[in-house]
PDB file of C-alpha atoms in Angstrom:
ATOM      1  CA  UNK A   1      60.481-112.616  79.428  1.00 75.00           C
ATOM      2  CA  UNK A   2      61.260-108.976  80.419  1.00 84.00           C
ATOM      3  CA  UNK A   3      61.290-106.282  78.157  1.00 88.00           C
ATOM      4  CA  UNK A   4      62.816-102.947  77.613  1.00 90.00           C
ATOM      5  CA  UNK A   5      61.938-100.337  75.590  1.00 94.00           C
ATOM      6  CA  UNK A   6      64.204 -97.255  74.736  1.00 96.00           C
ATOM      7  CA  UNK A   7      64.734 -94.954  71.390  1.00 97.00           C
ATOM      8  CA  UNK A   8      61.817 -92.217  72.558  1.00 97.00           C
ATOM      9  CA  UNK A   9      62.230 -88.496  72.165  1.00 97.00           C
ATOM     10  CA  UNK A  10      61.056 -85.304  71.348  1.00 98.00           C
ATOM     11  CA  UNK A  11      60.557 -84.423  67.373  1.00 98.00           C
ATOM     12  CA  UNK A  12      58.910 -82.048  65.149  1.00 98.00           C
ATOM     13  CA  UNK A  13      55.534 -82.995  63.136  1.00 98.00           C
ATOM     14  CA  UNK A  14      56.958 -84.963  60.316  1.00 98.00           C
ATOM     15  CA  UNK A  15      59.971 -86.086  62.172  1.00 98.00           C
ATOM     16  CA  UNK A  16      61.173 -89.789  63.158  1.00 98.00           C
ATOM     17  CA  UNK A  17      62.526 -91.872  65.755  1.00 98.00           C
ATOM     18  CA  UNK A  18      63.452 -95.619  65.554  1.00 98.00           C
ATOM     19  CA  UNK A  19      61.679 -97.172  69.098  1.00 98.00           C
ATOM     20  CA  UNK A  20      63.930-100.476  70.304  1.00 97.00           C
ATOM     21  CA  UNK A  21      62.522-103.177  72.090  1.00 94.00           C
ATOM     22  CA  UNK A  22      65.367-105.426  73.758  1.00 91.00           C
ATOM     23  CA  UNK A  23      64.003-109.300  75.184  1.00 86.00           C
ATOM     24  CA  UNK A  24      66.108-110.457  77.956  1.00 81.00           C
ATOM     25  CA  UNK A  25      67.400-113.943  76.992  1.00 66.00           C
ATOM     26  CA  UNK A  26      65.909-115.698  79.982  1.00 63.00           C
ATOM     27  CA  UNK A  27      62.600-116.573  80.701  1.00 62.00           C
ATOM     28  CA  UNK A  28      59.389-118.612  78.798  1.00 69.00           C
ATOM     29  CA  UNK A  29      59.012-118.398  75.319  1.00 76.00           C
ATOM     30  CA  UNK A  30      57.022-115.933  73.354  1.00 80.00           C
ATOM     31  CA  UNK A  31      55.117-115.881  69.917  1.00 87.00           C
ATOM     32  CA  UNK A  32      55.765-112.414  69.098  1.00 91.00           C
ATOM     33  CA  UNK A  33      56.006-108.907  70.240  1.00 93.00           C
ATOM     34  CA  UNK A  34      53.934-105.678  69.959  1.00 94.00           C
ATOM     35  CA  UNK A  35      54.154-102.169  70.616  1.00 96.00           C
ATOM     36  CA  UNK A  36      51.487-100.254  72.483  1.00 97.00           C
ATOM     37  CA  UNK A  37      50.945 -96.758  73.423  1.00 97.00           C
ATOM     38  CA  UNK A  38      49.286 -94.925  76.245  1.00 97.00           C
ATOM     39  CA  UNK A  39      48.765 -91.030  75.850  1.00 96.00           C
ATOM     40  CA  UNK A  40      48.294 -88.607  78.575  1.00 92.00           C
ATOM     41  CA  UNK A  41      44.357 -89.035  79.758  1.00 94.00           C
ATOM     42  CA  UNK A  42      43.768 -92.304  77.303  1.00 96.00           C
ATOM     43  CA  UNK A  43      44.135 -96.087  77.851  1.00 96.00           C
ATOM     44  CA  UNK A  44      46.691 -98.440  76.277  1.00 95.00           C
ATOM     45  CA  UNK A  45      46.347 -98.917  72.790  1.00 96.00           C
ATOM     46  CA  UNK A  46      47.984-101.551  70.479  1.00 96.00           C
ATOM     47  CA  UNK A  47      50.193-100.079  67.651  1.00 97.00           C
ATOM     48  CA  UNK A  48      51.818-103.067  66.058  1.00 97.00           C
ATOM     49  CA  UNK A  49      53.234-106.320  66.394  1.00 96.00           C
ATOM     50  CA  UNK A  50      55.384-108.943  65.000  1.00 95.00           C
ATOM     51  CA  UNK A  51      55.405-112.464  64.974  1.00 93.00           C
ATOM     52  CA  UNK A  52      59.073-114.243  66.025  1.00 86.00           C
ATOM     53  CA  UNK A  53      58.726-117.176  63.799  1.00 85.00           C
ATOM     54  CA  UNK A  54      58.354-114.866  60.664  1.00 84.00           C
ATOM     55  CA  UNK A  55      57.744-111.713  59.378  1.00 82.00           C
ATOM     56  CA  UNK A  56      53.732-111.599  59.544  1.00 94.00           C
ATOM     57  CA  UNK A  57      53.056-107.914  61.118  1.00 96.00           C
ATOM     58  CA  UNK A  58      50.183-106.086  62.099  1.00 96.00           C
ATOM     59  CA  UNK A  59      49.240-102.387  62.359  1.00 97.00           C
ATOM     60  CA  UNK A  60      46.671 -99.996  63.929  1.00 96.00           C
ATOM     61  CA  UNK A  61      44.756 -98.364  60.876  1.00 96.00           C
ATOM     62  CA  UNK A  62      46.496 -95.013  62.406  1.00 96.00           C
ATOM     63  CA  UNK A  63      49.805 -95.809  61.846  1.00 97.00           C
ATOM     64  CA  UNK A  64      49.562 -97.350  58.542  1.00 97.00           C
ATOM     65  CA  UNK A  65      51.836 -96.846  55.963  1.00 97.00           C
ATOM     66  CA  UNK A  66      53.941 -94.510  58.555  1.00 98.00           C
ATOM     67  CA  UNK A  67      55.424 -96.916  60.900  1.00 98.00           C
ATOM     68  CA  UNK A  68      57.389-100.150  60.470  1.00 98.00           C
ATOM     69  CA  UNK A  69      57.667-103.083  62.293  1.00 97.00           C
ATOM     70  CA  UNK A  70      61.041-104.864  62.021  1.00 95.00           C
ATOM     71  CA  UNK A  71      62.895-107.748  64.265  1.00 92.00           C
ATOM     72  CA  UNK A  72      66.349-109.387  64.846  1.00 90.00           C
ATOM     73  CA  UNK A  73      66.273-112.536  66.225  1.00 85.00           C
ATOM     74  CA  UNK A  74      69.998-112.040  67.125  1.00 87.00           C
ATOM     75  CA  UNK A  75      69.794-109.628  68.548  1.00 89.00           C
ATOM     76  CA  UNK A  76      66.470-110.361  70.946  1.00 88.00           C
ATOM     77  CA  UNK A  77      65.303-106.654  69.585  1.00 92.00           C
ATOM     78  CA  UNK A  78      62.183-105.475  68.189  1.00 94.00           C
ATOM     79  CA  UNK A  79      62.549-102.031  66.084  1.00 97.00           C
ATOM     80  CA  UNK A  80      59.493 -99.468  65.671  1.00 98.00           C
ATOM     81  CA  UNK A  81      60.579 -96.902  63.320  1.00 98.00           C
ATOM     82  CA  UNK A  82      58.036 -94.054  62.837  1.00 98.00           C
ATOM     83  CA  UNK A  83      58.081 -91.770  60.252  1.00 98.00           C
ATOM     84  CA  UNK A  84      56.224 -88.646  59.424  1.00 98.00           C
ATOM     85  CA  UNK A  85      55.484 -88.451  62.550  1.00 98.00           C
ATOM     86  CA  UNK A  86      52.445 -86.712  64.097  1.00 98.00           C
ATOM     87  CA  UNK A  87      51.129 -85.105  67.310  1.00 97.00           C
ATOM     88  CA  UNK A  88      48.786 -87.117  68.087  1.00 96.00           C
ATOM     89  CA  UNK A  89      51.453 -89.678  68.133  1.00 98.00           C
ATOM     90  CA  UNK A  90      52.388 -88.558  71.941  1.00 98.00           C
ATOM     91  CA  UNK A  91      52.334 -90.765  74.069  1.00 98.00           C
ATOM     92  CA  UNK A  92      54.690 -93.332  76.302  1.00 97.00           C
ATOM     93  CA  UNK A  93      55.223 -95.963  73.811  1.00 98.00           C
ATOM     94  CA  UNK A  94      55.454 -99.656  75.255  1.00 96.00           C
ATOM     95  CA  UNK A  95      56.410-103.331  73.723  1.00 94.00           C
ATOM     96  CA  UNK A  96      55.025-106.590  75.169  1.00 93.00           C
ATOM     97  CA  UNK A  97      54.764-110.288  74.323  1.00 92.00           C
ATOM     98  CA  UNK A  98      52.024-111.229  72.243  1.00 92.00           C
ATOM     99  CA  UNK A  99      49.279-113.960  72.540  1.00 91.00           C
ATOM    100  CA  UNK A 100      49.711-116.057  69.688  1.00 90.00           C
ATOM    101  CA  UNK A 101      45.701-117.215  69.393  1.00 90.00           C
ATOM    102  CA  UNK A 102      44.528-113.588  69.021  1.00 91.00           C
ATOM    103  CA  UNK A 103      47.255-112.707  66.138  1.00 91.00           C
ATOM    104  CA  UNK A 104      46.492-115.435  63.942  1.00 90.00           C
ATOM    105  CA  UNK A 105      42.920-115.679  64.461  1.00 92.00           C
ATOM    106  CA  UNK A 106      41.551-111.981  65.324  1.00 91.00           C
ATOM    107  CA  UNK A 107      44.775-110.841  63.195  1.00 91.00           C
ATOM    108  CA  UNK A 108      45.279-108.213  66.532  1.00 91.00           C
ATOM    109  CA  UNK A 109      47.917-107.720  69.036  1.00 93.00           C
ATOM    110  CA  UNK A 110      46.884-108.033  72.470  1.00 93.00           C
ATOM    111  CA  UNK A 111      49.757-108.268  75.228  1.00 92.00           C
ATOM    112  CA  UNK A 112      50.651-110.809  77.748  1.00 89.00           C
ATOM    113  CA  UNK A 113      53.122-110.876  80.706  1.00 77.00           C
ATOM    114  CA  UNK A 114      54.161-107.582  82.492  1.00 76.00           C
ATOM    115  CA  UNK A 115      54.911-104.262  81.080  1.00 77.00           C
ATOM    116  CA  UNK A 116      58.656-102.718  81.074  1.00 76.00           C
ATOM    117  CA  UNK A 117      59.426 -99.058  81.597  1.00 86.00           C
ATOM    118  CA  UNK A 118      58.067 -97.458  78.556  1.00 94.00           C
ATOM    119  CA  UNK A 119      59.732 -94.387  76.671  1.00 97.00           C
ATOM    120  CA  UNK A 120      58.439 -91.252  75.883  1.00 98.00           C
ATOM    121  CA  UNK A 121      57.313 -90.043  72.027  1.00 98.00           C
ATOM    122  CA  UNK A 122      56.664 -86.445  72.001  1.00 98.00           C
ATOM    123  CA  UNK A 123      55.410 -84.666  68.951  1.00 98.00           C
ATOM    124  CA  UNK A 124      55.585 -80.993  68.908  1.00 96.00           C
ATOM    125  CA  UNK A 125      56.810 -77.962  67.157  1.00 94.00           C
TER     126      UNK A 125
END
């Protein structure tokens, strides 16, 4: 399955931006997809993820309670929306299949298949 991500920006501290992760219709099936994040001079991180089937989502303690996970099966898209955002949430934000084993058994998102282009998440005043 390829994947596209698109939505980024540049905001203030406190800001949001609603991330959209689009699933091409072709292609192997997938248990669920996740959003990950690489900032400048760090490695990939996980963020969150959702399963297809249902609405079981997962979240990086850092994110908690500010970002939201959300899916339309419809519409092949995965939404991110981020609120209150911060600086330290900079970074190119990415969405990827998930391996099924690892979310229901480690309860954490770790990515399979290729990487799409990414989009950008700047925080700044």
């Amino acid at each position: 399955v390829q994947l596209q991500a698109s939505g980024g920006g540049l905001v203030h501290p406190g800001g949001s931006l609603k991330l959209s992760c689009k699933a091409s219709t072709t292609g192997p099936d997938f248990y669920g997809i996740g959003w990950f994040r690489q900032a400048p001079g760090k490695e990939r991180e996980e963020v969150s993820c959702i399963s297809k089937a249902d609405d079981t989502s997962l979240y990086v303690d850092s994110v908690k309670g500010r970002f939201t996970i959300s899916r339309d099966n419809g519409r092949n898209t995965v939404y991110l929306t981020m609120n209150n955002l911060k600086p330290e949430d900079t970074a190119v934000y990415y969405c990827a299949p998930v391996d099924r084993d690892v979310f229901v058994l480690l309860r954490q998102c770790f990515p399979t298949g290729s990487w799409g282009q990414g989009t950008q998440v700047t925080v700044s005043s």
